[in-house]
Amino acid sequence: VPVELTGAVTTYRGRAANVVYLRDISARKAAEQRLGRLNRALRVLRDVNQLITHEKDRQALQQGICDLLAETPGYQHAWLVELDTTGTPGRLFSAGETAGSERLQQYLQNGQLPVCIREAIRVESPPVLTGLDPARHHDCPLAPFHRHRQVAVARLAHGERLYGALGVVTSQETPIDSEEVGLIAELARDVAFALSALEAEAEAREAAALRRFTPVSYTHLTLPTN
């Protein structure tokens, strides 16, 4: 229990004495930690949006987002799973303490999605917050490597297009609360919007290239020899 100690010298019944006060400051410490987590989440939200404004390569953007999250104190591991238009898992981007990433990759290559991702990508689903307890989450490829940690998983969707899922594993001493989950949801929406914009730009470039190289048909005329 964290305590605040205050001591003073006084006189008691004609003799010198020490008076010591112990105050339980658990609530204050919890509030300070919560405020610190929210400030860190706001900073990473700002940093991700700065990355979005200048990074135009889709793969570099997704890896950069994972790197920024994993560098944030209190976040142990960050990953992003791509999903195609049919919901089939594709590439995995990962950063931080990536124990279990290889197992997750194998899981995805087999066309499987952990239950937290399946729950998170439902239509209009809020981010899923769960503990990584191997006894309860035996089908999760990350649970054996991040025992008793928390993971928040958010869907990456813009409009009707689902791009994938973003996951953040916390350190053991910093559980996620509802306000931080809300910030992660906002971050996921920003990322999905950026992916949508990059996809639209790629489609526009492809359409312009097709117009530029569309073959022109010619009519051949046979002219009289005289």
PDB file of N, CA, C and O in Angstrom, residues 24 31 49-51 66 88 95 124 128 146 152 157 163 178 224 226:
ATOM      1  N   ASP A  24      -2.891   6.748   3.605  1.00  0.00           N
ATOM      2  CA  ASP A  24      -3.022   5.854   2.457  1.00  0.00           C
ATOM      3  C   ASP A  24      -3.282   6.699   1.204  1.00  0.00           C
ATOM      4  O   ASP A  24      -4.283   7.413   1.127  1.00  0.00           O
ATOM      5  N   ALA A  31      -4.975   7.475  -9.555  1.00  0.00           N
ATOM      6  CA  ALA A  31      -5.393   8.586 -10.409  1.00  0.00           C
ATOM      7  C   ALA A  31      -4.210   9.126 -11.218  1.00  0.00           C
ATOM      8  O   ALA A  31      -4.349   9.452 -12.406  1.00  0.00           O
ATOM      9  N   ASN A  49      -1.150  10.331 -36.066  1.00  0.00           N
ATOM     10  CA  ASN A  49      -1.749  11.240 -37.051  1.00  0.00           C
ATOM     11  C   ASN A  49      -0.684  12.021 -37.809  1.00  0.00           C
ATOM     12  O   ASN A  49      -0.863  12.319 -38.999  1.00  0.00           O
ATOM     13  N   GLN A  50       0.424  12.344 -37.150  1.00  0.00           N
ATOM     14  CA  GLN A  50       1.526  12.986 -37.866  1.00  0.00           C
ATOM     15  C   GLN A  50       2.129  12.029 -38.889  1.00  0.00           C
ATOM     16  O   GLN A  50       2.471  12.432 -40.004  1.00  0.00           O
ATOM     17  N   LEU A  51       2.243  10.749 -38.515  1.00  0.00           N
ATOM     18  CA  LEU A  51       2.758   9.751 -39.453  1.00  0.00           C
ATOM     19  C   LEU A  51       1.820   9.607 -40.649  1.00  0.00           C
ATOM     20  O   LEU A  51       2.274   9.501 -41.799  1.00  0.00           O
ATOM     21  N   CYS A  66       2.570   0.389 -35.654  1.00  0.00           N
ATOM     22  CA  CYS A  66       2.946  -0.610 -34.647  1.00  0.00           C
ATOM     23  C   CYS A  66       4.184  -0.158 -33.870  1.00  0.00           C
ATOM     24  O   CYS A  66       4.242  -0.310 -32.640  1.00  0.00           O
ATOM     25  N   THR A  88     -10.437 -12.600 -45.349  1.00  0.00           N
ATOM     26  CA  THR A  88      -9.325 -13.539 -45.216  1.00  0.00           C
ATOM     27  C   THR A  88      -8.096 -12.808 -44.688  1.00  0.00           C
ATOM     28  O   THR A  88      -7.741 -11.743 -45.211  1.00  0.00           O
ATOM     29  N   ALA A  95       5.372  -5.131 -33.575  1.00  0.00           N
ATOM     30  CA  ALA A  95       6.492  -4.410 -32.979  1.00  0.00           C
ATOM     31  C   ALA A  95       6.453  -4.579 -31.474  1.00  0.00           C
ATOM     32  O   ALA A  95       5.427  -4.930 -30.893  1.00  0.00           O
ATOM     33  N   GLU A 124     -19.731  -2.402 -36.393  1.00  0.00           N
ATOM     34  CA  GLU A 124     -19.902  -1.391 -35.345  1.00  0.00           C
ATOM     35  C   GLU A 124     -19.503  -1.896 -33.956  1.00  0.00           C
ATOM     36  O   GLU A 124     -19.972  -1.385 -32.943  1.00  0.00           O
ATOM     37  N   VAL A 128     -12.390  -4.629 -28.343  1.00  0.00           N
ATOM     38  CA  VAL A 128     -12.493  -5.739 -27.400  1.00  0.00           C
ATOM     39  C   VAL A 128     -11.350  -5.641 -26.408  1.00  0.00           C
ATOM     40  O   VAL A 128     -10.185  -5.499 -26.791  1.00  0.00           O
ATOM     41  N   HIS A 146       2.194 -13.849 -23.246  1.00  0.00           N
ATOM     42  CA  HIS A 146       1.871 -12.620 -22.527  1.00  0.00           C
ATOM     43  C   HIS A 146       0.894 -12.954 -21.406  1.00  0.00           C
ATOM     44  O   HIS A 146      -0.243 -12.483 -21.384  1.00  0.00           O
ATOM     45  N   ALA A 152      -6.130  -4.919 -26.031  1.00  0.00           N
ATOM     46  CA  ALA A 152      -7.253  -4.194 -26.626  1.00  0.00           C
ATOM     47  C   ALA A 152      -7.168  -4.369 -28.132  1.00  0.00           C
ATOM     48  O   ALA A 152      -6.119  -4.123 -28.732  1.00  0.00           O
ATOM     49  N   ALA A 157     -11.969  -0.091 -39.871  1.00  0.00           N
ATOM     50  CA  ALA A 157     -13.030  -0.043 -40.871  1.00  0.00           C
ATOM     51  C   ALA A 157     -13.361   1.397 -41.198  1.00  0.00           C
ATOM     52  O   ALA A 157     -13.377   2.268 -40.318  1.00  0.00           O
ATOM     53  N   TYR A 163     -10.623  -3.187 -43.134  1.00  0.00           N
ATOM     54  CA  TYR A 163      -9.223  -3.320 -43.525  1.00  0.00           C
ATOM     55  C   TYR A 163      -8.448  -4.283 -42.636  1.00  0.00           C
ATOM     56  O   TYR A 163      -7.396  -4.767 -43.038  1.00  0.00           O
ATOM     57  N   SER A 178     -11.694   2.257 -19.586  1.00  0.00           N
ATOM     58  CA  SER A 178     -12.628   2.534 -20.675  1.00  0.00           C
ATOM     59  C   SER A 178     -12.237   3.775 -21.475  1.00  0.00           C
ATOM     60  O   SER A 178     -12.420   3.822 -22.696  1.00  0.00           O
ATOM     61  N   PRO A 224      -7.711   3.538-104.009  1.00  0.00           N
ATOM     62  CA  PRO A 224      -7.531   3.085-105.414  1.00  0.00           C
ATOM     63  C   PRO A 224      -6.096   3.341-105.882  1.00  0.00           C
ATOM     64  O   PRO A 224      -5.457   4.295-105.453  1.00  0.00           O
ATOM     65  N   ASN A 226      -5.126   4.087-108.954  1.00  0.00           N
ATOM     66  CA  ASN A 226      -5.020   5.177-109.924  1.00  0.00           C
ATOM     67  C   ASN A 226      -5.425   6.489-109.283  1.00  0.00           C
ATOM     68  O   ASN A 226      -6.486   6.590-108.739  1.00  0.00           O
TER      69      ASN A 226
END
